[in-house]
Structures are given as C-alpha cells and as structure tokens.
Amino acid sequence: MNIPDIIIAIDGYSSTGKSSLAKKIARKFGFLYLDSGALYRGVTLFAQEEGLISRLGKVNPALEEALAGLVLSFAEDGRLMMGPRCIEPEIRSMEVSSQVSNIAAVPYVRAWVDSQLREYGRRGRIVMDGRDIGTAVFPEAQLKVFMTASEEVRARRRYEEMVAKGETPLLEEVVQNLRERDYIDSHRETNPLRRADDAFELDNSDMSFEEELAWVQGVIQGKFGIL
Ligand code: CDP
C-alpha cells in the first residue's frame, strides 16, 4: 500500500499503546517515528539534574533560561540523547514519570518542545505521538488518531512493560501515576489533552495488536482511497 507524504498524529491517554502503533505504522510505510513525550521526559530529567524542580513538582523559573543550553536529539535507533549522552532508559523511570506532567504544563517548556517537533515535521512522512499533536503541533495533519483504553488495561500494560524491563514497580503506584498524569494533562491551560474534532477515535481496551493495525489500515484506505 502506497501512502502520500503526510503527517500522522497519534494522541491519547497515557499507556494506550500510542508508541507501539506509531512505530508499526512508521515501519510499514517507511515514515519517521517521533516520540514527542520523550522530549518532555528529557526536559524533566534535565530540570531534575539541574535542581530546577522541587520534590513537590514546583518548577524554578530559571528553567526558561537554562533551556537555551539544552540539546536533545534522537539517535538513529530512536533513543533520546542529551548532548552526546544517551538518556534512555532514565527518562522512562518512575522518578521522571512522576514529574513530567508538571514540567509539560509550563508554557515556555511547551513552546521549546513544539519548535523542535515542527522542525522534524517540515520533511513530512512522519508519525508523531503525544497529547496535542493533532490539536496544536500539527493541526494540519492529514490523519489523526485519538487513542483511549480502560484505566485497568492501561495500568496493566504499563506495569508489565516495566516488569519486562527488569523494574519492580508497585501496581498501585503505576495506577496512581497514570491517573495523576491524565488529570494534569487534560486540565492544563496550554494545549491540554483532548481529541481533535477531525480525529478518528480508537478504544483498544479489547483489541489485539493485529486488530488495531487492521483498523488503522482501514481508516487509511478509506481516507486516501488506496488499496
Ligand atoms: O508513554 P506515555 O503515554 O505514558 O507518556 P509519554 O508519551 O512518554 O509522555 C509523557 C508526558 O509528557 C505526558 O504525560 C504529558 O505530560 C507530556 N506530553 C505532553 O504534554 N504533550 C505531548 N505531546 C507529549 C507528552
């Protein structure tokens, strides 16, 4: 199946499987996959290491100026780099997860991340996942998907993902983190998480990965009239 040089935006709640689906679509169509959440996680790790966020999540305004010296980039294999240093898997830790939504609610942080994301988008043929890609970063994206799933399914997925990586999270802690992030992400003033009016909604609570892919393929065929 051939697909035009479009931007595909995949937004939705935490742990709905956005990145797995986005990666798969990117591989299938030879598109570039970009994980916008990784940049917010990278800024959070930076703020923590620079002592610019308190344990309670209060952000020091000095972060705005400090961002001028921060260089985040994606390596060929998609891992996030801070300057020459690979910051995976640190940015996926519970410590970063517990503060990332506070950092992501800061308007100048969003502006900093957005400018990087738009730079990548200039070349087209891109699949990007996040919270506001279809509503704010690329409102012109030709295909938008908004993903949801039940909280129970999402928490179980995130828990199993962490265990598979050799971590020892508490299920209750994982649930708490999902709830907190979803709340902050949906209620912040700047570009909150919401479904774009022209996004196709995908609730994958009871779907296998193959069914999900078939669904996306159907949407693409329907929208672009390709077989
Ligand atoms: O993997 P998961 O869906 O749990 O999160 P992520 O994509 O790694 O994003 C981490 C956090 O970054 C989210 O909870 C949001 O607070 C923030 N984020 C955002 O505000 N806007 C985006 N476009 C992407 C992520």
Short mmCIF file of C-alpha atoms and ligand atoms in Angstrom, two decimals:
data_model
loop_
_atom_site.label_atom_id
_atom_site.label_comp_id
_atom_site.label_asym_id
_atom_site.label_seq_id
_atom_site.Cartn_x
_atom_site.Cartn_y
_atom_site.Cartn_z
CA MET A 1 0.00 0.00 0.00
CA ASN A 2 1.46 3.36 -1.02
CA ILE A 3 0.70 6.37 1.07
CA PRO A 4 1.20 10.08 0.26
CA ASP A 5 3.74 12.28 2.11
CA ILE A 6 1.52 13.08 5.04
CA ILE A 7 1.82 13.75 8.76
CA ILE A 8 0.09 11.23 11.02
CA ALA A 9 -0.74 12.43 14.54
CA ILE A 10 -1.48 9.87 17.25
CA ASP A 11 -2.67 11.37 20.52
CA GLY A 12 -4.25 9.96 23.60
CA TYR A 13 -4.09 8.98 27.22
CA SER A 14 -1.06 7.52 28.90
CA SER A 15 -0.25 3.87 28.14
CA THR A 16 -2.84 3.39 25.42
CA GLY A 17 -0.17 1.90 23.17
CA LYS A 18 0.38 5.02 21.06
CA SER A 19 4.07 4.43 20.53
CA SER A 20 3.72 0.73 19.59
CA LEU A 21 1.11 1.60 16.99
CA ALA A 22 3.01 4.65 15.72
CA LYS A 23 6.23 2.65 15.35
CA LYS A 24 4.44 -0.09 13.46
CA ILE A 25 2.80 2.39 11.06
CA ALA A 26 6.15 4.12 10.54
CA ARG A 27 7.85 0.83 9.70
CA LYS A 28 5.07 -0.22 7.37
CA PHE A 29 5.09 2.97 5.32
CA GLY A 30 8.75 3.97 5.68
CA PHE A 31 7.85 7.05 7.73
CA LEU A 32 9.91 8.60 10.52
CA TYR A 33 8.53 7.91 14.00
CA LEU A 34 8.82 10.63 16.63
CA ASP A 35 8.00 10.27 20.30
CA SER A 36 7.09 13.78 21.49
CA GLY A 37 6.71 12.57 25.09
CA ALA A 38 10.41 11.65 25.11
CA LEU A 39 11.29 15.35 24.74
CA TYR A 40 9.10 16.29 27.71
CA ARG A 41 10.75 13.48 29.64
CA GLY A 42 14.21 14.73 28.57
CA VAL A 43 13.41 18.27 29.78
CA THR A 44 12.19 16.78 33.07
CA LEU A 45 15.40 14.81 33.62
CA PHE A 46 17.38 17.95 32.80
CA ALA A 47 15.36 20.04 35.30
CA GLN A 48 15.86 17.37 37.97
CA GLU A 49 19.59 17.14 37.40
CA GLU A 50 19.95 20.93 37.41
CA GLY A 51 17.94 21.16 40.65
CA LEU A 52 15.26 23.25 38.90
CA ILE A 53 12.23 21.30 40.10
CA SER A 54 11.38 20.63 43.72
CA ARG A 55 10.32 17.23 45.03
CA LEU A 56 6.75 18.55 45.13
CA GLY A 57 6.92 19.49 41.46
CA LYS A 58 7.41 23.25 41.74
CA VAL A 59 9.34 24.47 38.71
CA ASN A 60 12.06 27.10 39.19
CA PRO A 61 11.58 29.91 36.61
CA ALA A 62 15.34 29.74 35.92
CA LEU A 63 14.49 26.70 33.77
CA GLU A 64 13.40 29.02 30.96
CA GLU A 65 16.87 30.45 30.51
CA ALA A 66 18.58 27.11 31.15
CA LEU A 67 16.68 25.56 28.22
CA ALA A 68 18.77 27.68 25.85
CA GLY A 69 21.70 25.41 26.73
CA LEU A 70 19.84 22.12 26.43
CA VAL A 71 20.36 19.98 23.33
CA LEU A 72 18.06 16.97 22.93
CA SER A 73 18.11 14.83 19.80
CA PHE A 74 17.01 11.41 18.61
CA ALA A 75 19.65 8.85 17.67
CA GLU A 76 19.13 6.71 14.54
CA ASP A 77 17.53 3.97 16.64
CA GLY A 78 15.09 6.46 18.21
CA ARG A 79 16.77 6.71 21.60
CA LEU A 80 16.88 10.17 23.13
CA MET A 81 20.24 11.90 23.55
CA MET A 82 21.11 14.83 25.81
CA GLY A 83 24.12 16.28 24.02
CA PRO A 84 26.36 13.24 23.47
CA ARG A 85 24.77 11.23 26.31
CA CYS A 86 22.05 8.63 25.77
CA ILE A 87 19.33 9.23 28.37
CA GLU A 88 17.34 6.04 27.81
CA PRO A 89 16.10 4.31 29.88
CA GLU A 90 16.46 7.00 32.59
CA ILE A 91 13.71 9.15 31.08
CA ARG A 92 11.23 6.25 31.46
CA SER A 93 11.83 5.89 35.22
CA MET A 94 9.10 6.44 37.80
CA GLU A 95 11.06 9.42 39.09
CA VAL A 96 10.75 11.19 35.74
CA SER A 97 7.17 9.94 35.17
CA SER A 98 6.11 11.43 38.49
CA GLN A 99 7.14 14.96 37.47
CA VAL A 100 6.88 15.08 33.68
CA SER A 101 3.29 16.35 33.58
CA ASN A 102 4.17 19.29 35.84
CA ILE A 103 7.03 20.23 33.52
CA ALA A 104 4.85 19.70 30.43
CA ALA A 105 2.25 22.14 31.79
CA VAL A 106 4.73 25.03 31.70
CA PRO A 107 4.02 27.20 28.61
CA TYR A 108 7.66 28.01 27.77
CA VAL A 109 8.57 24.31 28.01
CA ARG A 110 5.79 23.52 25.53
CA ALA A 111 6.99 26.27 23.19
CA TRP A 112 10.56 24.88 23.36
CA VAL A 113 9.43 21.32 22.58
CA ASP A 114 6.96 22.45 19.87
CA SER A 115 9.65 24.29 17.93
CA GLN A 116 11.76 21.13 17.81
CA LEU A 117 8.80 18.96 16.79
CA ARG A 118 7.78 21.33 13.99
CA GLU A 119 11.31 21.24 12.64
CA TYR A 120 11.04 17.45 12.23
CA GLY A 121 7.60 17.82 10.67
CA ARG A 122 8.87 20.00 7.81
CA ARG A 123 10.03 16.94 5.94
CA GLY A 124 6.60 15.19 6.06
CA ARG A 125 6.30 11.39 6.06
CA ILE A 126 6.22 11.37 9.80
CA VAL A 127 4.20 9.64 12.53
CA MET A 128 4.27 11.52 15.82
CA ASP A 129 2.61 10.50 19.07
CA GLY A 130 1.76 12.63 22.07
CA ARG A 131 -1.05 14.61 23.67
CA ASP A 132 -1.52 17.68 21.47
CA ILE A 133 -0.02 16.71 18.11
CA GLY A 134 -3.32 16.80 16.20
CA THR A 135 -4.70 19.81 18.08
CA ALA A 136 -1.69 22.12 18.45
CA VAL A 137 1.61 20.93 16.97
CA PHE A 138 0.29 19.79 13.58
CA PRO A 139 -3.38 20.81 13.39
CA GLU A 140 -2.95 20.37 9.63
CA ALA A 141 -2.00 16.66 9.99
CA GLN A 142 -3.83 14.70 7.31
CA LEU A 143 -4.55 11.74 9.58
CA LYS A 144 -5.31 11.98 13.29
CA VAL A 145 -5.97 9.14 15.68
CA PHE A 146 -7.07 9.60 19.29
CA MET A 147 -6.41 6.55 21.47
CA THR A 148 -8.18 5.50 24.64
CA ALA A 149 -8.47 2.32 26.71
CA SER A 150 -9.83 1.48 30.15
CA GLU A 151 -7.69 2.50 33.09
CA GLU A 152 -7.32 -1.10 34.20
CA VAL A 153 -5.99 -2.23 30.82
CA ARG A 154 -3.62 0.73 30.61
CA ALA A 155 -2.21 0.25 34.10
CA ARG A 156 -1.68 -3.46 33.50
CA ARG A 157 0.12 -2.74 30.22
CA ARG A 158 2.43 -0.16 31.77
CA TYR A 159 3.10 -2.42 34.76
CA GLU A 160 4.03 -5.36 32.54
CA GLU A 161 6.19 -3.16 30.35
CA MET A 162 8.16 -2.02 33.41
CA VAL A 163 8.50 -5.54 34.81
CA ALA A 164 9.76 -6.74 31.41
CA LYS A 165 12.47 -4.09 31.66
CA GLY A 166 13.60 -5.54 34.98
CA GLU A 167 11.97 -2.87 37.18
CA THR A 168 9.95 -3.66 40.30
CA PRO A 169 7.04 -1.19 40.33
CA LEU A 170 4.01 -1.43 42.59
CA LEU A 171 0.81 -1.77 40.57
CA GLU A 172 -0.86 0.80 42.84
CA GLU A 173 1.94 3.28 42.14
CA VAL A 174 1.57 2.77 38.40
CA VAL A 175 -2.21 3.34 38.58
CA GLN A 176 -1.70 6.46 40.68
CA ASN A 177 0.82 7.87 38.20
CA LEU A 178 -1.48 7.27 35.20
CA ARG A 179 -4.39 8.97 36.96
CA GLU A 180 -2.31 11.93 38.01
CA ARG A 181 -0.79 12.47 34.59
CA ASP A 182 -4.11 12.09 32.77
CA TYR A 183 -5.64 14.65 35.10
CA ILE A 184 -2.85 17.22 34.77
CA ASP A 185 -2.53 16.63 31.00
CA SER A 186 -6.28 17.13 30.43
CA HIS A 187 -6.65 20.14 32.71
CA ARG A 188 -3.61 22.30 31.97
CA GLU A 189 -4.24 25.66 30.33
CA THR A 190 -1.84 25.36 27.42
CA ASN A 191 -2.82 22.80 24.79
CA PRO A 192 -4.46 20.24 27.07
CA LEU A 193 -5.00 16.65 26.02
CA ARG A 194 -8.23 16.44 24.03
CA ARG A 195 -9.49 14.74 20.90
CA ALA A 196 -9.21 16.90 17.78
CA ASP A 197 -12.61 17.31 16.10
CA ASP A 198 -11.32 15.55 12.99
CA ALA A 199 -9.53 12.68 14.81
CA PHE A 200 -10.61 9.05 14.49
CA GLU A 201 -11.10 7.58 17.95
CA LEU A 202 -9.63 4.17 18.75
CA ASP A 203 -10.55 2.43 22.01
CA ASN A 204 -8.28 -0.59 22.09
CA SER A 205 -9.28 -1.99 25.52
CA ASP A 206 -10.45 -5.24 23.94
CA MET A 207 -8.43 -5.30 20.75
CA SER A 208 -5.38 -7.32 19.83
CA PHE A 209 -2.48 -5.51 18.21
CA GLU A 210 -3.35 -7.13 14.86
CA GLU A 211 -6.94 -5.88 15.10
CA GLU A 212 -5.67 -2.43 15.87
CA LEU A 213 -3.43 -2.45 12.82
CA ALA A 214 -6.26 -3.65 10.62
CA TRP A 215 -8.39 -0.78 11.97
CA VAL A 216 -5.73 1.81 11.09
CA GLN A 217 -5.23 0.29 7.68
CA GLY A 218 -8.97 0.51 7.08
CA VAL A 219 -9.01 4.16 8.10
CA ILE A 220 -6.08 4.96 5.79
CA GLN A 221 -7.67 3.14 2.88
CA GLY A 222 -10.98 4.87 3.44
CA LYS A 223 -9.47 8.31 3.81
CA PHE A 224 -6.96 8.22 0.99
CA GLY A 225 -8.80 5.83 -1.29
CA ILE A 226 -5.88 3.47 -1.64
CA LEU A 227 -5.87 -0.29 -1.60
O1 CDP B 1 4.21 6.83 27.40
P1 CDP B 1 3.15 7.71 27.97
O2 CDP B 1 1.98 7.84 27.06
O3 CDP B 1 2.77 7.35 29.34
O4 CDP B 1 3.78 9.15 28.12
P2 CDP B 1 4.73 9.94 27.14
O5 CDP B 1 4.20 9.96 25.74
O6 CDP B 1 6.11 9.47 27.33
O7 CDP B 1 4.57 11.44 27.70
C1 CDP B 1 4.98 11.77 29.00
C2 CDP B 1 4.29 13.04 29.43
O8 CDP B 1 4.72 14.12 28.57
C3 CDP B 1 2.77 13.06 29.35
O9 CDP B 1 2.14 12.54 30.49
C4 CDP B 1 2.49 14.56 29.19
O10 CDP B 1 2.52 15.20 30.45
C5 CDP B 1 3.68 15.05 28.39
N1 CDP B 1 3.37 15.21 26.96
C6 CDP B 1 2.68 16.34 26.56
O11 CDP B 1 2.29 17.15 27.40
N2 CDP B 1 2.47 16.59 25.24
C7 CDP B 1 2.89 15.71 24.32
N3 CDP B 1 2.67 15.99 23.01
C8 CDP B 1 3.56 14.54 24.70
C9 CDP B 1 3.78 14.30 26.04
#
